PDB file of C-alpha atoms in Angstrom:
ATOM      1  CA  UNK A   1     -91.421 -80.413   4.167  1.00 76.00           C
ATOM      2  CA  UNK A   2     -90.426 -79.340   7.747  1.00 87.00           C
ATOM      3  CA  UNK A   3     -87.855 -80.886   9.801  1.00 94.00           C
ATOM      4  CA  UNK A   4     -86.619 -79.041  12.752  1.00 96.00           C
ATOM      5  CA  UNK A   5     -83.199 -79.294  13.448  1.00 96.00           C
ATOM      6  CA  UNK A   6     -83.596 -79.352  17.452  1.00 95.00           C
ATOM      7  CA  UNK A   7     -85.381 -82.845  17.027  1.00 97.00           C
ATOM      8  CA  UNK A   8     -84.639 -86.319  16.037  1.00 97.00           C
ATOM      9  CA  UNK A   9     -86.363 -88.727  13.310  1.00 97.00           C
ATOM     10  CA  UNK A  10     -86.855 -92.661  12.876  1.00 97.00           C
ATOM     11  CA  UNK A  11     -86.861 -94.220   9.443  1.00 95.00           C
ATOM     12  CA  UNK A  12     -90.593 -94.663  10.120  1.00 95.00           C
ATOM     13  CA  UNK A  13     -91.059 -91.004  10.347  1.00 96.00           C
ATOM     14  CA  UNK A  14     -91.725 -90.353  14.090  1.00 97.00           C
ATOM     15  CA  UNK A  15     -89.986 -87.825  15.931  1.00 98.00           C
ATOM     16  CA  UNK A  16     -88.496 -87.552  18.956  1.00 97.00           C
ATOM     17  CA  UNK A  17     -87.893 -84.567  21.312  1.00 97.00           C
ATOM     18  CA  UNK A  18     -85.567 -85.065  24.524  1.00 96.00           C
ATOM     19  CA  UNK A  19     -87.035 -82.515  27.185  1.00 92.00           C
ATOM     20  CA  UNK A  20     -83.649 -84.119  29.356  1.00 90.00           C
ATOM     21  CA  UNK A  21     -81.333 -86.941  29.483  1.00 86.00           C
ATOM     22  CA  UNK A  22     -84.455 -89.489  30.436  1.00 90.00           C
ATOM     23  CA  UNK A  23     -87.634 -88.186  29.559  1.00 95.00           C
ATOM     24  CA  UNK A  24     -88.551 -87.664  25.672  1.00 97.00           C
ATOM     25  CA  UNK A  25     -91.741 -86.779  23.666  1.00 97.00           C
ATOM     26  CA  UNK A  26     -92.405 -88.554  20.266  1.00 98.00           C
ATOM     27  CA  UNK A  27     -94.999 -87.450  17.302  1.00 97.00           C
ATOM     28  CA  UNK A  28     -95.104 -88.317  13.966  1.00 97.00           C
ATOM     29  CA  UNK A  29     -93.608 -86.068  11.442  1.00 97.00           C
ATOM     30  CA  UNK A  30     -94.597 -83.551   8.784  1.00 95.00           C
ATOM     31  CA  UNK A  31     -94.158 -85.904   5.767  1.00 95.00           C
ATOM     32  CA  UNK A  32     -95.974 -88.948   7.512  1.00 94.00           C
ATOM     33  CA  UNK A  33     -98.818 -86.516   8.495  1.00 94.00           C
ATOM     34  CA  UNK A  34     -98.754 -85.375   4.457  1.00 93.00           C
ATOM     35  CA  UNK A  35     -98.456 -89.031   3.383  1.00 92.00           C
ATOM     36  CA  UNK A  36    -101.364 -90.232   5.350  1.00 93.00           C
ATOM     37  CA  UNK A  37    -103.997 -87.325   4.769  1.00 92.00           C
ATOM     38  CA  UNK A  38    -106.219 -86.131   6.970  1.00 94.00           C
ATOM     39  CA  UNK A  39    -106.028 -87.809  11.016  1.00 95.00           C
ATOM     40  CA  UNK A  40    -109.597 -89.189  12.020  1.00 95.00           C
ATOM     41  CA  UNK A  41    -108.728 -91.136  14.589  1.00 95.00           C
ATOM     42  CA  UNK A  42    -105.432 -91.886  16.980  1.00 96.00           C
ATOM     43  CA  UNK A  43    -105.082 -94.886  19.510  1.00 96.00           C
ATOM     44  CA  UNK A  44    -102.981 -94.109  22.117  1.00 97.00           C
ATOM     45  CA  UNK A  45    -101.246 -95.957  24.946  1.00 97.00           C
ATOM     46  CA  UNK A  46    -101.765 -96.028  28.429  1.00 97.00           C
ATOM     47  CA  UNK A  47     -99.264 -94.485  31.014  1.00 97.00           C
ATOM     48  CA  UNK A  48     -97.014 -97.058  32.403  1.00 97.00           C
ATOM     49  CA  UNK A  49     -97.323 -98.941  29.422  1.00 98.00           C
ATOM     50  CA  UNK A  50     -93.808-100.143  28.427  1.00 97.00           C
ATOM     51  CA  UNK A  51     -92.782 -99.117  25.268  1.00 98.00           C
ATOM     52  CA  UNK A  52     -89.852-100.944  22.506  1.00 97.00           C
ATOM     53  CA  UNK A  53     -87.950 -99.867  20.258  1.00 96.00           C
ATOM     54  CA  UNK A  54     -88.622-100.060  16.491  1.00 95.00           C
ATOM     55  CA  UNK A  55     -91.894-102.226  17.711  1.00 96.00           C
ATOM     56  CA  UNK A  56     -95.965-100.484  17.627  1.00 97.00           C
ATOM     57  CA  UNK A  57     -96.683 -98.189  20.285  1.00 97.00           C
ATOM     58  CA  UNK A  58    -100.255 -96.817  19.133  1.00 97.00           C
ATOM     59  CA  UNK A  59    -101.793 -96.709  15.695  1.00 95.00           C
ATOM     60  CA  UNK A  60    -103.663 -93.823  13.955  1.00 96.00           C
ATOM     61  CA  UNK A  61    -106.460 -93.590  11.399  1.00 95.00           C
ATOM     62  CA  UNK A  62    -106.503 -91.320   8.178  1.00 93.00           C
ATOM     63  CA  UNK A  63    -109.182 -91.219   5.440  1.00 88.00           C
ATOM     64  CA  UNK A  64    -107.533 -93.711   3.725  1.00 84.00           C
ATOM     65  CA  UNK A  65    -105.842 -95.819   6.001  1.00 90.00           C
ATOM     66  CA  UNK A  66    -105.057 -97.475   9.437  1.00 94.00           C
ATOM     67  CA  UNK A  67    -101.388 -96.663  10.160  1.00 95.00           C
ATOM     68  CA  UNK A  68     -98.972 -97.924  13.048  1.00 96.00           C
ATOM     69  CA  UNK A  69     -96.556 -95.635  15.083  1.00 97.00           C
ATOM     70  CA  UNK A  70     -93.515 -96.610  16.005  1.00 97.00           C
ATOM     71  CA  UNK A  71     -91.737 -96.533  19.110  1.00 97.00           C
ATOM     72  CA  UNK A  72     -88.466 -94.669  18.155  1.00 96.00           C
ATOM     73  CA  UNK A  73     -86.850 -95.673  21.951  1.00 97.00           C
ATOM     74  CA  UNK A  74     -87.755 -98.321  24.377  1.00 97.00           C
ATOM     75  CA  UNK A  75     -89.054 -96.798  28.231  1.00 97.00           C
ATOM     76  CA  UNK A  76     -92.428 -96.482  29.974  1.00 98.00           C
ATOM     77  CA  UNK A  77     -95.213 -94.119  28.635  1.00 98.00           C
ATOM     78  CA  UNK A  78     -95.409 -91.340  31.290  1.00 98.00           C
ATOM     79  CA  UNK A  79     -97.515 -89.007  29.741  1.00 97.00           C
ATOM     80  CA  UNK A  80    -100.258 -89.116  26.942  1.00 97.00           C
ATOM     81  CA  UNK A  81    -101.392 -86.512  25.091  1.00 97.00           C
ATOM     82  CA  UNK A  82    -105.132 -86.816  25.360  1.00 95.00           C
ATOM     83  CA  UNK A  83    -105.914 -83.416  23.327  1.00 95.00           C
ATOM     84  CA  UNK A  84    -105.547 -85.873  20.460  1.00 95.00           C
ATOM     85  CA  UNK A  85    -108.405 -88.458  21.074  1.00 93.00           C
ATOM     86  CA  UNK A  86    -111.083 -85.884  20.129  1.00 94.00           C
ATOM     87  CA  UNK A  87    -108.718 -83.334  17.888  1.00 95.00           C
ATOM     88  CA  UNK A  88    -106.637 -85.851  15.824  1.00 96.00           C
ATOM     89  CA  UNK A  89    -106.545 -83.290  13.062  1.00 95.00           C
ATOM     90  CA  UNK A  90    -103.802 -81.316  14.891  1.00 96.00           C
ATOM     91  CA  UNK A  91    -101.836 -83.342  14.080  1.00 96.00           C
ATOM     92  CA  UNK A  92    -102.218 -82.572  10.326  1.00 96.00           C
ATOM     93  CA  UNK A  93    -102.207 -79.151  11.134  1.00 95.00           C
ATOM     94  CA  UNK A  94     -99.198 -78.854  13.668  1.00 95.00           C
ATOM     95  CA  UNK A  95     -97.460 -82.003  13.721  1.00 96.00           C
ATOM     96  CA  UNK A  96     -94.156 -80.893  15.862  1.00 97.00           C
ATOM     97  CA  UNK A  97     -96.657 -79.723  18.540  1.00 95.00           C
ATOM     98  CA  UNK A  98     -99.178 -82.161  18.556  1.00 96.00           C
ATOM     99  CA  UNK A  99     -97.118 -84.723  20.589  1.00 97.00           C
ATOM    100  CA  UNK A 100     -98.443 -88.541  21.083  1.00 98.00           C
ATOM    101  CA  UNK A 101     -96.763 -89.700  24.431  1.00 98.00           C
ATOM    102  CA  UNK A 102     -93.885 -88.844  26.602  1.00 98.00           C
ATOM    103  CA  UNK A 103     -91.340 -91.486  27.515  1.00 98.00           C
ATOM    104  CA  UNK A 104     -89.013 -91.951  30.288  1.00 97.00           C
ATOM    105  CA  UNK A 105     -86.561 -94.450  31.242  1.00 96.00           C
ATOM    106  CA  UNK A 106     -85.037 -94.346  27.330  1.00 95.00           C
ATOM    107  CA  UNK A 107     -82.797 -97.079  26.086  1.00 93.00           C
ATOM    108  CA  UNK A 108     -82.172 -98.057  22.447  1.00 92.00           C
ATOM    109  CA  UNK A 109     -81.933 -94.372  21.319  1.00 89.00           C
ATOM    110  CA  UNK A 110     -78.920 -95.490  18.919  1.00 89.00           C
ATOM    111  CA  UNK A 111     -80.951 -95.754  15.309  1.00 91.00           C
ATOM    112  CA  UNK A 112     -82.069 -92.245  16.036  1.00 96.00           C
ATOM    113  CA  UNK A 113     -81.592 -89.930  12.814  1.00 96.00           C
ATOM    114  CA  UNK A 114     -80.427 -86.156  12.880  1.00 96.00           C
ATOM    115  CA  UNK A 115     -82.744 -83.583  10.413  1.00 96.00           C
ATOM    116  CA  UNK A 116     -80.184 -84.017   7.632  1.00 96.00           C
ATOM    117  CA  UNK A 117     -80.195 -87.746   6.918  1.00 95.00           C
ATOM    118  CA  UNK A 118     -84.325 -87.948   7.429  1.00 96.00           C
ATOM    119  CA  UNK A 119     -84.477 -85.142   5.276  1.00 95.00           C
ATOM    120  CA  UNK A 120     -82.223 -87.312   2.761  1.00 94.00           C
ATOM    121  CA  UNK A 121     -84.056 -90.617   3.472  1.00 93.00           C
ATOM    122  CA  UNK A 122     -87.927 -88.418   2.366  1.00 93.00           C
ATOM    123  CA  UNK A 123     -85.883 -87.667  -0.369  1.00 91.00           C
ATOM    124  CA  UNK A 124     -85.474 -91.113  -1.536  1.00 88.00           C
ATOM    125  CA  UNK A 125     -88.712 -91.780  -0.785  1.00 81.00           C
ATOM    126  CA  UNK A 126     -90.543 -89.111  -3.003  1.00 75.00           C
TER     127      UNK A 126
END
């Protein structure tokens, strides 16, 4: 499993990358990618959408199931990766660069988890 050190991980497996002190992108991680199988389909949200913490921000699709992703901050959607809607595969095959949205206006960043306790809570999970 891969889990960068420069980023930061929700108990739901999404990760979050803070390009400054207000602006953040989020994607879903290496062992929710594995978990779910292969990406058919992603739902994304629209920019200016408001986004909560801990609450469904955008769902995606696998072979064998639809899955929700979870907002790991709360803000307002100011960019969405729309490489996705026709290549949802990349984010099997790159998930730390295949991005879903970028937030701005964070709050709520405080359940965020460091690489060493997700890679502790996959642990317990295997």
């Amino acid at each position: 499993m891969n889990t960068p050190k420069n980023l930061q991980y929700t108990a739901s497996h999404e990760w979050i990358l803070f390009t400054d002190e207000d602006t953040a992108r989020i994607g879903l991680t290496d062992f929710a990618q594995d978990a779910m199988g292969d990406l058919v389909f992603v739902n994304l949200p629209q920019e200016g959408d408001s986004v909560i913490a801990g609450e469904a921000m955008a769902d995606v699709e696998s072979v064998k199931a639809v899955s929700d992703v979870f907002s790991p901050v709360s803000g307002i959607v100011s960019a969405v990766n729309e490489a996705l809607l026709d290549a949802p595969q990349s984010i099997n095959d790159q998930p730390y660069d295949a991005w879903l949205v970028e937030v701005t206006g964070i709050t709520d960043k405080e359940s965020l988890l460091n690489a060493e306790a997700y890679e502790a809570l996959c642990r317990e999970a295997e």
